[in-house]
Coordinates of C-alpha atoms in Angstrom, one line a residue:
M1 CA 93.3 276.3 131.0
A2 CA 90.8 277.9 128.7
P3 CA 87.3 278.3 130.1
G4 CA 85.8 275.9 127.5
G5 CA 88.3 273.2 128.4
F6 CA 87.6 273.6 132.1
M7 CA 83.8 273.5 131.5
I8 CA 84.2 270.2 129.5
Q9 CA 86.2 268.7 132.4
V10 CA 83.7 269.8 135.0
F11 CA 80.7 268.5 133.1
A12 CA 82.5 265.2 132.3
F13 CA 83.2 264.7 136.0
Q14 CA 79.6 265.7 137.0
F15 CA 78.1 263.4 134.3
F16 CA 80.3 260.6 135.6
L17 CA 79.0 261.1 139.1
L18 CA 75.4 261.2 137.8
G19 CA 75.9 258.0 135.9
L20 CA 77.7 256.4 138.8
G21 CA 74.8 257.3 141.1
L22 CA 72.2 256.0 138.7
V23 CA 74.0 252.7 138.0
L24 CA 74.6 252.1 141.7
A25 CA 71.0 253.0 142.5
R26 CA 69.8 250.5 139.9
W27 CA 72.1 247.8 141.4
A28 CA 70.7 248.6 144.9
G29 CA 67.1 248.5 143.6
L30 CA 66.6 252.2 144.1
D31 CA 65.1 254.8 141.6
P32 CA 66.3 258.3 142.4
V33 CA 64.6 259.7 139.3
S34 CA 61.1 258.7 140.6
A35 CA 62.1 260.2 144.0
C36 CA 62.1 263.7 142.4
R37 CA 58.9 265.6 142.3
W38 CA 59.5 269.0 140.7
G39 CA 56.5 270.9 142.0
P40 CA 56.4 274.6 142.8
G41 CA 56.7 274.0 146.5
A42 CA 59.8 271.9 146.1
I43 CA 61.4 274.4 143.7
A44 CA 60.6 277.4 146.0
M45 CA 61.8 275.5 149.1
G46 CA 65.1 274.6 147.3
I47 CA 65.8 278.0 145.9
A48 CA 64.9 279.9 149.1
G49 CA 66.7 277.4 151.4
G50 CA 69.8 277.1 149.2
T51 CA 70.1 280.8 148.7
G52 CA 69.8 281.4 152.4
M53 CA 72.3 278.7 153.2
G54 CA 74.7 280.3 150.7
L55 CA 74.3 283.7 152.2
V56 CA 74.8 282.3 155.7
A57 CA 77.9 280.4 154.5
L58 CA 79.4 283.6 153.2
R59 CA 78.9 285.3 156.5
V60 CA 80.3 282.4 158.5
T61 CA 83.4 282.0 156.3
A62 CA 84.1 285.7 156.8
H63 CA 84.5 285.1 160.6
P64 CA 88.1 285.1 161.8
V65 CA 87.9 281.5 162.9
F66 CA 87.5 280.5 159.2
R67 CA 90.2 282.9 157.8
D68 CA 92.4 280.0 156.7
L69 CA 89.4 278.4 154.9
E70 CA 88.7 281.6 153.1
R71 CA 92.3 282.0 152.1
L72 CA 92.3 278.3 150.9
I73 CA 89.2 278.9 148.8
N74 CA 90.6 282.2 147.4
R75 CA 93.9 280.5 146.5
Q76 CA 92.9 277.1 145.2
V77 CA 89.2 277.1 144.2
A78 CA 88.3 280.6 143.0
P79 CA 91.0 280.8 140.3
L80 CA 89.5 277.7 138.7
F81 CA 86.3 279.5 138.1
A82 CA 87.5 283.1 137.6
D83 CA 87.3 283.1 133.8
L84 CA 83.9 281.6 133.5
S85 CA 80.7 283.6 132.8
W86 CA 77.9 283.8 135.3
Q87 CA 75.9 281.6 133.0
D88 CA 78.7 278.9 133.1
L89 CA 78.7 279.2 136.9
L90 CA 75.0 278.6 137.1
A91 CA 75.2 275.6 134.8
I92 CA 78.0 274.1 137.0
A93 CA 75.9 274.7 140.1
A94 CA 72.8 273.1 138.6
M95 CA 74.8 270.1 137.3
A96 CA 76.7 269.6 140.6
G97 CA 73.4 269.8 142.5
A98 CA 71.8 267.1 140.4
S99 CA 74.8 264.8 140.1
E100 CA 76.0 264.9 143.6
E101 CA 72.6 264.6 145.2
V102 CA 71.6 261.7 143.0
L103 CA 74.7 259.9 144.1
F104 CA 74.8 260.9 147.8
R105 CA 71.1 261.4 148.7
G106 CA 69.4 259.5 145.9
M107 CA 71.5 256.3 146.1
L108 CA 73.9 256.2 149.0
Q109 CA 71.7 257.6 151.8
P110 CA 68.7 255.3 151.2
W111 CA 70.9 252.3 150.6
L112 CA 72.8 253.0 153.9
A113 CA 69.5 253.4 155.7
G114 CA 68.7 249.9 154.7
V115 CA 72.0 248.3 155.7
L116 CA 73.3 250.3 158.7
P117 CA 71.9 250.0 162.2
G118 CA 70.2 253.3 163.2
G119 CA 68.3 253.7 160.0
E120 CA 67.9 257.1 158.4
W121 CA 69.7 259.3 160.9
T122 CA 72.8 257.0 160.7
A123 CA 72.5 257.0 156.9
I124 CA 72.4 260.9 156.9
A125 CA 75.5 261.0 159.1
A126 CA 77.4 258.4 157.0
A127 CA 76.4 260.0 153.6
A128 CA 77.3 263.5 155.0
T129 CA 80.7 262.1 156.2
L130 CA 81.5 260.7 152.7
F131 CA 80.2 264.0 151.1
G132 CA 82.6 265.9 153.4
L133 CA 85.5 263.6 152.7
C134 CA 84.9 264.1 148.9
H135 CA 85.1 267.9 149.4
A136 CA 87.9 267.9 152.1
L137 CA 90.5 270.5 151.0
S138 CA 91.2 271.0 154.7
P139 CA 89.7 269.9 158.0
A140 CA 87.6 273.1 158.1
Y141 CA 86.3 272.5 154.6
F142 CA 85.5 268.9 155.5
L143 CA 83.4 270.1 158.5
F144 CA 81.7 272.7 156.3
A145 CA 80.9 270.1 153.6
F146 CA 79.8 267.6 156.2
A147 CA 77.3 270.1 157.7
L148 CA 76.0 270.9 154.2
G149 CA 75.7 267.2 153.4
A150 CA 73.7 266.6 156.7
I151 CA 71.3 269.5 155.8
F152 CA 70.9 268.1 152.3
G153 CA 70.3 264.6 153.7
W154 CA 67.8 265.8 156.3
S155 CA 65.9 267.7 153.6
A156 CA 65.7 264.5 151.5
M157 CA 64.4 262.6 154.5
A158 CA 62.0 265.2 155.7
T159 CA 60.4 266.0 152.4
E160 CA 60.7 262.5 150.8
N161 CA 61.5 264.4 147.6
L162 CA 65.0 264.3 146.1
A163 CA 64.2 267.4 144.1
V164 CA 64.5 269.5 147.3
P165 CA 68.2 268.7 148.1
I166 CA 69.1 268.9 144.4
I167 CA 67.7 272.5 144.2
L168 CA 69.1 273.4 147.7
H169 CA 72.5 272.2 146.6
A170 CA 72.4 274.0 143.2
A171 CA 71.1 277.3 144.7
Y172 CA 73.8 277.1 147.5
D173 CA 76.5 276.5 144.9
A174 CA 75.2 279.3 142.7
V175 CA 75.4 281.8 145.5
V176 CA 78.9 280.8 146.6
L177 CA 80.3 280.5 143.0
L178 CA 78.9 283.9 142.0
D179 CA 80.2 285.5 145.1
M180 CA 83.6 283.8 145.0
T181 CA 84.3 285.0 141.5
G182 CA 82.6 288.4 141.9
K183 CA 80.3 287.7 139.0
K184 CA 77.1 289.5 138.4
T185 CA 74.2 288.6 136.2
E186 CA 73.5 291.0 133.2
D187 CA 70.9 292.9 135.3
G188 CA 73.5 293.5 138.0
N189 CA 72.3 291.0 140.5

């Protein structure tokens, strides 16, 4: 598939997730847009935390225990993104961070906190489980995505600011996508 066609599919899917999250949030009486406060602290926390999480993930998946996961990513995921520019990868990371966090942490997690016994911690675990299942290419990938979802969920709860997990997620995805494809920015970084 040509890179342009793949980008259209990725963005169409991510816009669908964003729309789904916003519609469901409205139905549930939630407002994820007003839960975002884009101040310098939230932006710095998201970029630093997400970049750090991405770098840790790269080290962890290089461990022999995760060799099968690394092979799976290299065989099934990396080829999808191989022909895209680093700018395309950053755009995908930003869109995935926004759309998936609006759905999982902006709508699902607060709604679950109101309907499940155990409140916010149960909601974090439930939303992280669903997040993991949506990313489950293998049992190891599920566990990895569950852990990321739990961190994103905790950050939303701890900061009471949806912008933080959005930026965490986007920065994490950017690091992983750029590394997975071997892309460098124009200045070599």
